[in-house]
Amino acid sequence: MTLGEIAQTRLSEIASCSATGAGVTRLPFTPEHRLALNHIRHWMTAAGLEVHMDAAATLVGRLEGPVGSKTLLIGSHQDSVPNGGRYDGIMGVLLPCLALEKLHSDGETLPFSVEILAFADEEGVRFPTALLGPRALAGTYDNSVLDLADQDGVTLRAAITEFGEDPPQLDRLARNPADILGYLETHIEQGPVLETHDAPLGVVTGICGIERNNVRFVGRTGHAGTVPMADRRDALVAASRLIASVADTAKATNTVRATVGAISVQPNAVNAIPETADFPLEVRSISDEARQDFTDQIRVLGAQIARDSGLAFEMEQTYVQPAVACDIDLSETLAGAVQHAGFPLITLPSGATHDASAMSDLCPIAMLFVRCKHGLSHRPDEHANAADMNAAVDAIAGFLASLAASGSTRNHHEPPL
Ligand code: HGY
Ligand code: MN
Ligand code: MN
């Protein structure tokens, strides 16, 4: 079997660590997450790594390099969206493990340490925040996110504690940038560009920025049959007007991608006028300025709609991750490895966000994209083929070998041997 075929088999196995339903549903700090750790621990051990879990429930596999050498961080996330695909995130944990297995079987050793990281929560689906793991390593996470709760009222702090980790230890996870060579993330493209170019791999130039705001309209409920239309303060009608404007404005400006993916209405009864309507507004753009302008526009429009219909309106930012550029040097090394492995070089921005977005506050980042069938992702039919994953393993192994040859792997504050 090729390493790509082994990858396909292992991703099929871990895909079973999922809640019931189509595709993969593996939210952080759940029984499915705990089951998945057994598979990831096995991959890391097979790659010769020492495995432990950190206080953010990131599973860490470390290959110790020479004393005084820096550490290359590689990783992605174990969690999925509900009814998602079997490649998003987890493929970026498995492929570097296979690349290390390949280097080991080729008798190669590395003059630096390597850590493979399986972050717990990148999607930010269960809690209205995300990227706790990479932000803890970068020393940029905000303690207040631990008080955010999921739809069952379980706080992030309680979920981590119940999962067996110790949130107060989060403050001790921050790494010294001087010790870190950089961060590499391998990820399914989640778009159609590589398929359009008939290329198995792509090197990412930058990652779009993202922000999420909770939007709330508060009106007045009443009997659906007895309250005259003119007297109504219908929160769902107001929300619908704003949501339609979000899509129309985003399409017209063409600088952002804006989505309302969920809504909750109370009292949520067919014969009662909606009193409250709550929804998350997500806005993404490679330009932070365009994203902020758009969000400001929607805030003004929402307040206007509320005033015109006698409702209350709130819009509160719950999550923001600025756009980030990938490191030129690291990306050139990655591009060289892609070409040396015999594949065409395609460079492209990422419309999806990633753990790498937060890791860029700690160290230089590079991202390797793997072709995505029909560009479909966040769906059960998300697919990457074995040959392309095999190409990615070759490129990652080549990237490691290039870094090893570059000699830039010693830690400045440690005297040479
Ligand atoms: O939503 C995203 O961009 C990523 O898949 N979390
Ligand atoms: Mn992802
Ligand atoms: Mn995703």
CSV table of C-alpha atoms and ligand atoms in Angstrom, one decimal:
chain,number,residue,atom,x,y,z
A,1,MET,CA,0.0,0.0,0.0
A,2,THR,CA,1.2,3.5,-0.7
A,3,LEU,CA,1.3,6.0,2.1
A,4,GLY,CA,-1.7,7.7,0.4
A,5,GLU,CA,-3.7,4.5,0.5
A,6,ILE,CA,-2.7,4.0,4.2
A,7,ALA,CA,-3.9,7.6,4.8
A,8,GLN,CA,-7.2,6.8,3.1
A,9,THR,CA,-7.7,3.7,5.3
A,10,ARG,CA,-6.8,5.5,8.5
A,11,LEU,CA,-9.1,8.5,7.8
A,12,SER,CA,-11.9,6.0,7.1
A,13,GLU,CA,-11.3,4.4,10.5
A,14,ILE,CA,-11.2,7.7,12.4
A,15,ALA,CA,-14.3,8.9,10.6
A,16,SER,CA,-16.2,6.4,12.6
A,17,CYS,CA,-15.4,8.5,15.7
A,18,SER,CA,-18.5,10.5,15.0
A,19,ALA,CA,-22.0,11.2,16.4
A,20,THR,CA,-24.8,9.5,14.4
A,21,GLY,CA,-25.9,10.9,11.1
A,22,ALA,CA,-24.4,11.5,7.7
A,23,GLY,CA,-20.8,12.4,7.4
A,24,VAL,CA,-18.5,13.1,10.4
A,25,THR,CA,-19.8,15.0,13.5
A,26,ARG,CA,-16.9,15.2,16.0
A,27,LEU,CA,-17.2,18.2,18.2
A,28,PRO,CA,-14.5,19.1,20.8
A,29,PHE,CA,-14.5,17.5,24.3
A,30,THR,CA,-17.0,14.9,23.4
A,31,PRO,CA,-17.0,11.1,23.5
A,32,GLU,CA,-16.3,11.1,19.8
A,33,HIS,CA,-13.3,13.4,20.4
A,34,ARG,CA,-12.0,11.0,23.1
A,35,LEU,CA,-12.4,8.0,20.8
A,36,ALA,CA,-10.5,9.8,18.0
A,37,LEU,CA,-7.6,10.4,20.3
A,38,ASN,CA,-6.9,6.7,20.4
A,39,HIS,CA,-6.4,6.6,16.7
A,40,ILE,CA,-4.3,9.8,16.7
A,41,ARG,CA,-2.1,8.5,19.6
A,42,HIS,CA,-1.5,5.4,17.5
A,43,TRP,CA,-0.5,7.4,14.4
A,44,MET,CA,1.9,9.5,16.5
A,45,THR,CA,3.4,6.5,18.3
A,46,ALA,CA,3.9,4.8,14.9
A,47,ALA,CA,5.8,7.9,13.8
A,48,GLY,CA,8.2,7.6,16.7
A,49,LEU,CA,6.7,10.5,18.7
A,50,GLU,CA,6.3,10.9,22.5
A,51,VAL,CA,2.6,11.7,23.1
A,52,HIS,CA,1.0,13.9,25.7
A,53,MET,CA,-2.1,16.1,26.0
A,54,ASP,CA,-1.8,19.8,26.9
A,55,ALA,CA,-4.3,21.8,29.0
A,56,ALA,CA,-6.2,22.9,25.9
A,57,ALA,CA,-6.7,19.2,25.1
A,58,THR,CA,-4.3,19.5,22.1
A,59,LEU,CA,-2.8,16.1,21.6
A,60,VAL,CA,1.0,16.6,21.1
A,61,GLY,CA,3.4,14.2,19.5
A,62,ARG,CA,7.0,15.2,20.0
A,63,LEU,CA,10.2,14.0,18.2
A,64,GLU,CA,13.1,15.2,20.3
A,65,GLY,CA,15.9,16.8,18.2
A,66,PRO,CA,19.5,17.5,19.3
A,67,VAL,CA,19.9,19.6,22.5
A,68,GLY,CA,19.6,23.3,21.7
A,69,SER,CA,17.7,22.7,18.4
A,70,LYS,CA,14.5,24.6,17.6
A,71,THR,CA,11.2,22.9,17.2
A,72,LEU,CA,9.1,22.7,14.0
A,73,LEU,CA,5.4,22.7,14.8
A,74,ILE,CA,3.0,20.8,12.4
A,75,GLY,CA,-0.7,20.2,12.8
A,76,SER,CA,-4.3,20.9,12.3
A,77,HIS,CA,-7.6,20.1,14.1
A,78,GLN,CA,-9.4,16.9,15.1
A,79,ASP,CA,-12.9,18.4,15.2
A,80,SER,CA,-15.4,18.6,12.4
A,81,VAL,CA,-18.5,20.6,11.6
A,82,PRO,CA,-21.8,18.7,12.1
A,83,ASN,CA,-22.2,16.2,9.2
A,84,GLY,CA,-18.9,17.3,7.8
A,85,GLY,CA,-16.2,15.5,5.8
A,86,ARG,CA,-13.5,13.1,6.8
A,87,TYR,CA,-10.5,15.2,5.7
A,88,ASP,CA,-11.1,18.7,7.0
A,89,GLY,CA,-8.5,19.1,9.8
A,90,ILE,CA,-7.7,15.6,10.7
A,91,MET,CA,-5.9,14.9,7.4
A,92,GLY,CA,-3.4,17.6,8.5
A,93,VAL,CA,-2.6,15.6,11.6
A,94,LEU,CA,-2.3,12.2,9.8
A,95,LEU,CA,-0.2,13.2,6.8
A,96,PRO,CA,2.8,14.6,8.8
A,97,CYS,CA,2.8,11.5,10.9
A,98,LEU,CA,3.1,9.4,7.7
A,99,ALA,CA,5.9,11.8,6.5
A,100,LEU,CA,7.9,11.2,9.6
A,101,GLU,CA,7.3,7.5,9.2
A,102,LYS,CA,8.7,7.8,5.6
A,103,LEU,CA,11.8,9.8,6.8
A,104,HIS,CA,12.4,7.2,9.5
A,105,SER,CA,12.2,4.3,7.1
A,106,ASP,CA,14.5,6.2,4.7
A,107,GLY,CA,17.0,6.4,7.6
A,108,GLU,CA,16.8,10.2,7.8
A,109,THR,CA,17.2,12.0,11.1
A,110,LEU,CA,16.3,15.7,11.6
A,111,PRO,CA,18.6,18.3,13.3
A,112,PHE,CA,15.6,19.8,15.0
A,113,SER,CA,12.7,18.7,17.1
A,114,VAL,CA,9.2,18.2,15.6
A,115,GLU,CA,5.8,18.4,17.3
A,116,ILE,CA,2.7,17.2,15.6
A,117,LEU,CA,-0.4,18.9,17.1
A,118,ALA,CA,-4.0,17.7,17.0
A,119,PHE,CA,-5.9,20.8,18.1
A,120,ALA,CA,-9.3,20.1,19.8
A,121,ASP,CA,-11.5,22.9,18.5
A,122,GLU,CA,-10.9,24.9,15.3
A,123,GLU,CA,-14.4,25.0,13.9
A,124,GLY,CA,-16.0,27.0,16.7
A,125,VAL,CA,-19.3,25.2,16.2
A,126,ARG,CA,-19.9,23.9,19.8
A,127,PHE,CA,-18.8,27.1,21.5
A,128,PRO,CA,-19.0,30.7,20.1
A,129,THR,CA,-15.2,30.9,20.0
A,130,ALA,CA,-12.4,28.8,18.4
A,131,LEU,CA,-8.7,28.3,18.2
A,132,LEU,CA,-8.1,27.9,21.9
A,133,GLY,CA,-5.3,25.4,21.4
A,134,PRO,CA,-3.2,27.5,19.0
A,135,ARG,CA,-4.0,30.7,20.8
A,136,ALA,CA,-2.8,29.1,24.1
A,137,LEU,CA,0.5,28.2,22.4
A,138,ALA,CA,0.8,31.7,21.0
A,139,GLY,CA,-0.1,33.3,24.3
A,140,THR,CA,-2.9,35.2,22.7
A,141,TYR,CA,-6.0,33.5,24.1
A,142,ASP,CA,-8.4,35.4,26.2
A,143,ASN,CA,-9.4,33.8,29.5
A,144,SER,CA,-12.9,35.1,29.2
A,145,VAL,CA,-13.7,32.6,26.4
A,146,LEU,CA,-13.7,29.9,29.1
A,147,ASP,CA,-17.0,31.2,30.3
A,148,LEU,CA,-18.7,30.9,26.9
A,149,ALA,CA,-21.3,28.1,26.9
A,150,ASP,CA,-22.6,25.7,24.3
A,151,GLN,CA,-26.3,25.4,23.6
A,152,ASP,CA,-26.7,23.1,26.6
A,153,GLY,CA,-25.2,25.7,28.9
A,154,VAL,CA,-21.9,23.8,29.4
A,155,THR,CA,-19.1,26.3,29.6
A,156,LEU,CA,-15.8,25.8,27.7
A,157,ARG,CA,-14.1,25.6,31.2
A,158,ALA,CA,-16.4,22.9,32.3
A,159,ALA,CA,-16.0,20.9,29.1
A,160,ILE,CA,-12.2,21.0,29.3
A,161,THR,CA,-12.3,20.0,32.9
A,162,GLU,CA,-14.7,17.2,32.3
A,163,PHE,CA,-12.5,16.1,29.5
A,164,GLY,CA,-9.7,15.7,32.0
A,165,GLU,CA,-7.6,18.8,31.5
A,166,ASP,CA,-6.9,21.7,33.7
A,167,PRO,CA,-7.9,25.2,32.4
A,168,PRO,CA,-5.7,27.1,34.8
A,169,GLN,CA,-2.7,25.5,33.2
A,170,LEU,CA,-3.6,27.2,29.9
A,171,ASP,CA,-1.6,30.2,30.9
A,172,ARG,CA,1.6,28.0,31.0
A,173,LEU,CA,1.3,26.8,27.4
A,174,ALA,CA,2.7,29.9,25.7
A,175,ARG,CA,5.8,29.0,23.7
A,176,ASN,CA,8.9,31.2,23.3
A,177,PRO,CA,9.0,32.2,19.6
A,178,ALA,CA,12.8,31.9,19.7
A,179,ASP,CA,12.4,28.2,20.2
A,180,ILE,CA,10.1,27.7,17.2
A,181,LEU,CA,11.2,27.2,13.6
A,182,GLY,CA,7.7,27.7,12.3
A,183,TYR,CA,4.3,26.0,11.8
A,184,LEU,CA,3.2,23.9,8.8
A,185,GLU,CA,-0.4,23.0,8.3
A,186,THR,CA,-1.6,20.6,5.6
A,187,HIS,CA,-5.3,20.9,4.8
A,188,ILE,CA,-7.8,19.9,2.1
A,189,GLU,CA,-8.3,23.0,-0.1
A,190,GLN,CA,-12.1,23.1,0.5
A,191,GLY,CA,-12.4,24.9,-2.8
A,192,PRO,CA,-12.1,24.2,-6.6
A,193,VAL,CA,-8.8,25.9,-7.5
A,194,LEU,CA,-6.5,22.9,-7.5
A,195,GLU,CA,-9.0,20.8,-9.4
A,196,THR,CA,-9.3,23.5,-12.0
A,197,HIS,CA,-5.5,23.5,-12.5
A,198,ASP,CA,-5.4,19.7,-12.3
A,199,ALA,CA,-2.9,20.0,-9.5
A,200,PRO,CA,-2.7,17.7,-6.5
A,201,LEU,CA,-1.1,20.3,-4.2
A,202,GLY,CA,-1.1,24.1,-3.6
A,203,VAL,CA,1.0,26.5,-1.4
A,204,VAL,CA,-1.1,29.0,0.4
A,205,THR,CA,-0.2,32.7,0.2
A,206,GLY,CA,-2.5,34.0,3.0
A,207,ILE,CA,-5.5,33.2,5.1
A,208,CYS,CA,-8.7,35.3,5.1
A,209,GLY,CA,-9.7,37.1,8.3
A,210,ILE,CA,-13.0,36.2,10.0
A,211,GLU,CA,-15.3,37.6,12.6
A,212,ARG,CA,-18.5,36.4,14.2
A,213,ASN,CA,-21.2,38.5,15.8
A,214,ASN,CA,-24.3,37.4,17.8
A,215,VAL,CA,-27.2,39.4,16.5
A,216,ARG,CA,-30.5,39.8,18.5
A,217,PHE,CA,-33.8,41.4,17.8
A,218,VAL,CA,-36.3,41.7,20.7
A,219,GLY,CA,-40.0,42.4,19.9
A,220,ARG,CA,-43.2,41.4,21.5
A,221,THR,CA,-45.0,38.1,21.3
A,222,GLY,CA,-48.8,37.7,21.1
A,223,HIS,CA,-51.5,35.6,19.6
A,224,ALA,CA,-51.0,35.0,15.9
A,225,GLY,CA,-54.7,35.3,15.2
A,226,THR,CA,-55.7,38.2,17.3
A,227,VAL,CA,-52.9,40.8,17.1
A,228,PRO,CA,-53.5,43.1,14.1
A,229,MET,CA,-50.5,43.2,11.6
A,230,ALA,CA,-50.0,46.9,12.2
A,231,ASP,CA,-49.5,46.4,15.9
A,232,ARG,CA,-46.9,43.6,15.7
A,233,ARG,CA,-43.3,43.7,16.8
A,234,ASP,CA,-42.2,40.6,15.1
A,235,ALA,CA,-38.5,39.8,15.8
A,236,LEU,CA,-38.3,37.1,13.1
A,237,VAL,CA,-39.5,39.5,10.4
A,238,ALA,CA,-36.9,42.1,11.4
A,239,ALA,CA,-34.2,39.4,11.5
A,240,SER,CA,-35.3,38.2,8.0
A,241,ARG,CA,-35.0,41.7,6.6
A,242,LEU,CA,-31.5,42.1,8.0
A,243,ILE,CA,-30.4,38.6,6.9
A,244,ALA,CA,-31.5,39.3,3.3
A,245,SER,CA,-29.6,42.6,3.4
A,246,VAL,CA,-26.5,40.8,4.6
A,247,ALA,CA,-26.5,38.6,1.5
A,248,ASP,CA,-27.4,41.4,-0.9
A,249,THR,CA,-24.8,43.8,0.5
A,250,ALA,CA,-22.1,41.2,0.5
A,251,LYS,CA,-22.8,40.3,-3.1
A,252,ALA,CA,-22.8,44.0,-4.1
A,253,THR,CA,-19.6,44.9,-2.4
A,254,ASN,CA,-17.8,41.6,-3.5
A,255,THR,CA,-15.1,42.2,-0.9
A,256,VAL,CA,-16.5,39.9,1.8
A,257,ARG,CA,-18.3,36.6,2.3
A,258,ALA,CA,-21.0,36.9,4.8
A,259,THR,CA,-23.1,34.0,6.1
A,260,VAL,CA,-25.9,33.5,8.6
A,261,GLY,CA,-25.8,29.8,9.2
A,262,ALA,CA,-28.3,29.4,12.1
A,263,ILE,CA,-31.2,31.2,13.8
A,264,SER,CA,-33.1,30.6,17.0
A,265,VAL,CA,-36.6,32.1,17.6
A,266,GLN,CA,-38.6,32.3,20.8
A,267,PRO,CA,-41.3,31.2,21.6
A,268,ASN,CA,-40.9,29.3,18.3
A,269,ALA,CA,-44.5,28.3,18.0
A,270,VAL,CA,-46.5,28.4,14.8
A,271,ASN,CA,-49.3,30.5,16.4
A,272,ALA,CA,-47.3,32.9,18.4
A,273,ILE,CA,-45.6,36.1,17.2
A,274,PRO,CA,-41.8,35.7,17.5
A,275,GLU,CA,-40.6,37.8,20.5
A,276,THR,CA,-36.8,37.2,20.0
A,277,ALA,CA,-34.7,36.2,17.1
A,278,ASP,CA,-31.0,35.4,17.6
A,279,PHE,CA,-28.5,34.5,14.9
A,280,PRO,CA,-24.7,34.4,14.4
A,281,LEU,CA,-23.4,36.6,11.6
A,282,GLU,CA,-20.1,35.5,10.1
A,283,VAL,CA,-18.0,37.8,7.9
A,284,ARG,CA,-14.8,36.8,6.1
A,285,SER,CA,-12.4,38.7,3.9
A,286,ILE,CA,-8.7,38.8,3.0
A,287,SER,CA,-9.0,42.5,3.8
A,288,ASP,CA,-9.5,43.3,7.5
A,289,GLU,CA,-10.6,46.8,6.6
A,290,ALA,CA,-13.3,45.6,4.2
A,291,ARG,CA,-14.5,43.1,6.8
A,292,GLN,CA,-14.8,45.8,9.5
A,293,ASP,CA,-16.5,48.3,7.1
A,294,PHE,CA,-19.1,45.6,6.1
A,295,THR,CA,-19.8,44.7,9.7
A,296,ASP,CA,-20.2,48.3,10.7
A,297,GLN,CA,-22.7,48.7,7.8
A,298,ILE,CA,-24.8,45.8,9.0
A,299,ARG,CA,-24.8,47.1,12.5
A,300,VAL,CA,-26.2,50.5,11.3
A,301,LEU,CA,-28.8,48.7,9.1
A,302,GLY,CA,-29.9,46.4,12.0
A,303,ALA,CA,-30.4,49.3,14.3
A,304,GLN,CA,-32.4,51.1,11.6
A,305,ILE,CA,-34.6,48.1,11.0
A,306,ALA,CA,-35.2,47.8,14.8
A,307,ARG,CA,-36.1,51.5,15.1
A,308,ASP,CA,-38.5,51.4,12.2
A,309,SER,CA,-40.4,48.4,13.7
A,310,GLY,CA,-40.2,49.3,17.4
A,311,LEU,CA,-37.9,46.5,18.4
A,312,ALA,CA,-34.6,46.3,20.4
A,313,PHE,CA,-31.4,45.4,18.6
A,314,GLU,CA,-28.1,44.0,19.8
A,315,MET,CA,-25.0,43.0,17.9
A,316,GLU,CA,-22.0,41.7,19.9
A,317,GLN,CA,-18.7,40.4,18.4
A,318,THR,CA,-17.9,37.0,19.9
A,319,TYR,CA,-14.9,36.0,17.7
A,320,VAL,CA,-12.4,37.6,15.5
A,321,GLN,CA,-9.3,36.4,13.7
A,322,PRO,CA,-7.5,38.9,11.5
A,323,ALA,CA,-6.3,37.9,8.0
A,324,VAL,CA,-2.7,36.6,8.0
A,325,ALA,CA,0.0,36.2,5.3
A,326,CYS,CA,2.1,33.0,5.1
A,327,ASP,CA,5.8,33.4,5.7
A,328,ILE,CA,7.7,33.9,2.4
A,329,ASP,CA,10.8,31.9,3.3
A,330,LEU,CA,8.9,28.9,4.8
A,331,SER,CA,6.5,29.0,1.8
A,332,GLU,CA,9.4,29.0,-0.7
A,333,THR,CA,10.9,26.0,1.1
A,334,LEU,CA,7.5,24.3,0.8
A,335,ALA,CA,7.1,25.3,-2.8
A,336,GLY,CA,10.5,23.9,-3.6
A,337,ALA,CA,9.5,20.6,-1.9
A,338,VAL,CA,6.3,20.4,-4.0
A,339,GLN,CA,8.3,20.9,-7.2
A,340,HIS,CA,11.1,18.6,-6.1
A,341,ALA,CA,8.4,15.9,-5.6
A,342,GLY,CA,7.5,16.4,-9.2
A,343,PHE,CA,4.3,18.4,-8.9
A,344,PRO,CA,3.3,21.7,-10.5
A,345,LEU,CA,3.4,24.8,-8.2
A,346,ILE,CA,0.1,26.5,-7.6
A,347,THR,CA,-0.1,29.3,-5.1
A,348,LEU,CA,-3.5,30.5,-3.7
A,349,PRO,CA,-5.2,32.3,-0.8
A,350,SER,CA,-7.4,30.5,1.7
A,351,GLY,CA,-11.0,31.5,2.0
A,352,ALA,CA,-11.3,29.1,4.9
A,353,THR,CA,-9.7,29.9,8.2
A,354,HIS,CA,-7.3,27.5,10.0
A,355,ASP,CA,-5.3,26.9,13.1
A,356,ALA,CA,-2.5,28.5,11.2
A,357,SER,CA,-4.3,31.8,11.5
A,358,ALA,CA,-3.7,31.8,15.2
A,359,MET,CA,-0.3,30.2,15.0
A,360,SER,CA,0.9,33.1,13.0
A,361,ASP,CA,1.0,35.1,16.2
A,362,LEU,CA,3.7,32.7,17.5
A,363,CYS,CA,5.9,31.9,14.5
A,364,PRO,CA,6.2,32.0,10.7
A,365,ILE,CA,3.5,29.8,9.1
A,366,ALA,CA,3.2,27.9,5.8
A,367,MET,CA,0.2,25.9,4.5
A,368,LEU,CA,0.0,23.1,2.0
A,369,PHE,CA,-3.4,22.5,0.3
A,370,VAL,CA,-4.5,19.1,-1.1
A,371,ARG,CA,-6.9,19.0,-4.0
A,372,CYS,CA,-10.6,18.7,-3.0
A,373,LYS,CA,-13.0,16.9,-5.2
A,374,HIS,CA,-15.4,19.4,-6.8
A,375,GLY,CA,-14.3,21.9,-4.1
A,376,LEU,CA,-16.9,20.5,-1.8
A,377,SER,CA,-16.2,20.6,2.0
A,378,HIS,CA,-18.1,20.9,5.3
A,379,ARG,CA,-20.3,18.1,3.8
A,380,PRO,CA,-20.3,14.3,4.0
A,381,ASP,CA,-19.1,14.0,0.3
A,382,GLU,CA,-15.9,15.9,0.9
A,383,HIS,CA,-13.1,13.9,-0.7
A,384,ALA,CA,-9.3,13.9,-1.3
A,385,ASN,CA,-7.8,11.0,-3.3
A,386,ALA,CA,-5.0,8.7,-2.1
A,387,ALA,CA,-2.6,9.7,-4.9
A,388,ASP,CA,-2.9,13.4,-3.9
A,389,MET,CA,-2.4,12.5,-0.2
A,390,ASN,CA,0.6,10.5,-1.2
A,391,ALA,CA,1.9,13.6,-3.0
A,392,ALA,CA,1.4,15.6,0.1
A,393,VAL,CA,3.3,13.1,2.3
A,394,ASP,CA,6.2,13.4,-0.2
A,395,ALA,CA,6.1,17.2,-0.2
A,396,ILE,CA,6.0,17.3,3.7
A,397,ALA,CA,8.9,14.9,3.9
A,398,GLY,CA,10.8,17.0,1.3
A,399,PHE,CA,10.0,20.1,3.2
A,400,LEU,CA,11.5,18.6,6.4
A,401,ALA,CA,14.6,17.5,4.5
A,402,SER,CA,15.0,20.9,3.0
A,403,LEU,CA,14.7,22.5,6.5
A,404,ALA,CA,17.3,20.0,7.8
A,405,ALA,CA,19.7,20.9,5.0
A,406,SER,CA,19.2,24.7,5.5
A,407,GLY,CA,21.1,24.6,8.9
A,408,SER,CA,18.8,27.3,10.3
A,409,THR,CA,17.6,25.1,13.0
A,410,ARG,CA,19.7,25.9,16.0
A,411,ASN,CA,18.4,27.9,18.9
A,412,HIS,CA,20.1,31.3,19.0
A,413,HIS,CA,20.2,31.4,22.8
A,414,GLU,CA,21.9,28.0,23.0
A,415,PRO,CA,25.7,27.7,22.3
A,416,PRO,CA,26.6,25.4,19.5
A,417,LEU,CA,27.8,21.9,20.6
B,1,HGY,O1,-14.8,27.8,8.8
B,1,HGY,C1,-13.7,27.6,8.4
B,1,HGY,O2,-13.2,28.4,7.6
B,1,HGY,C2,-12.9,26.5,8.9
B,1,HGY,O3,-13.3,25.3,8.2
B,1,HGY,N1,-13.1,26.4,10.3
B,2,MN,MN,-10.4,23.0,8.8
B,3,MN,MN,-13.7,23.3,8.6
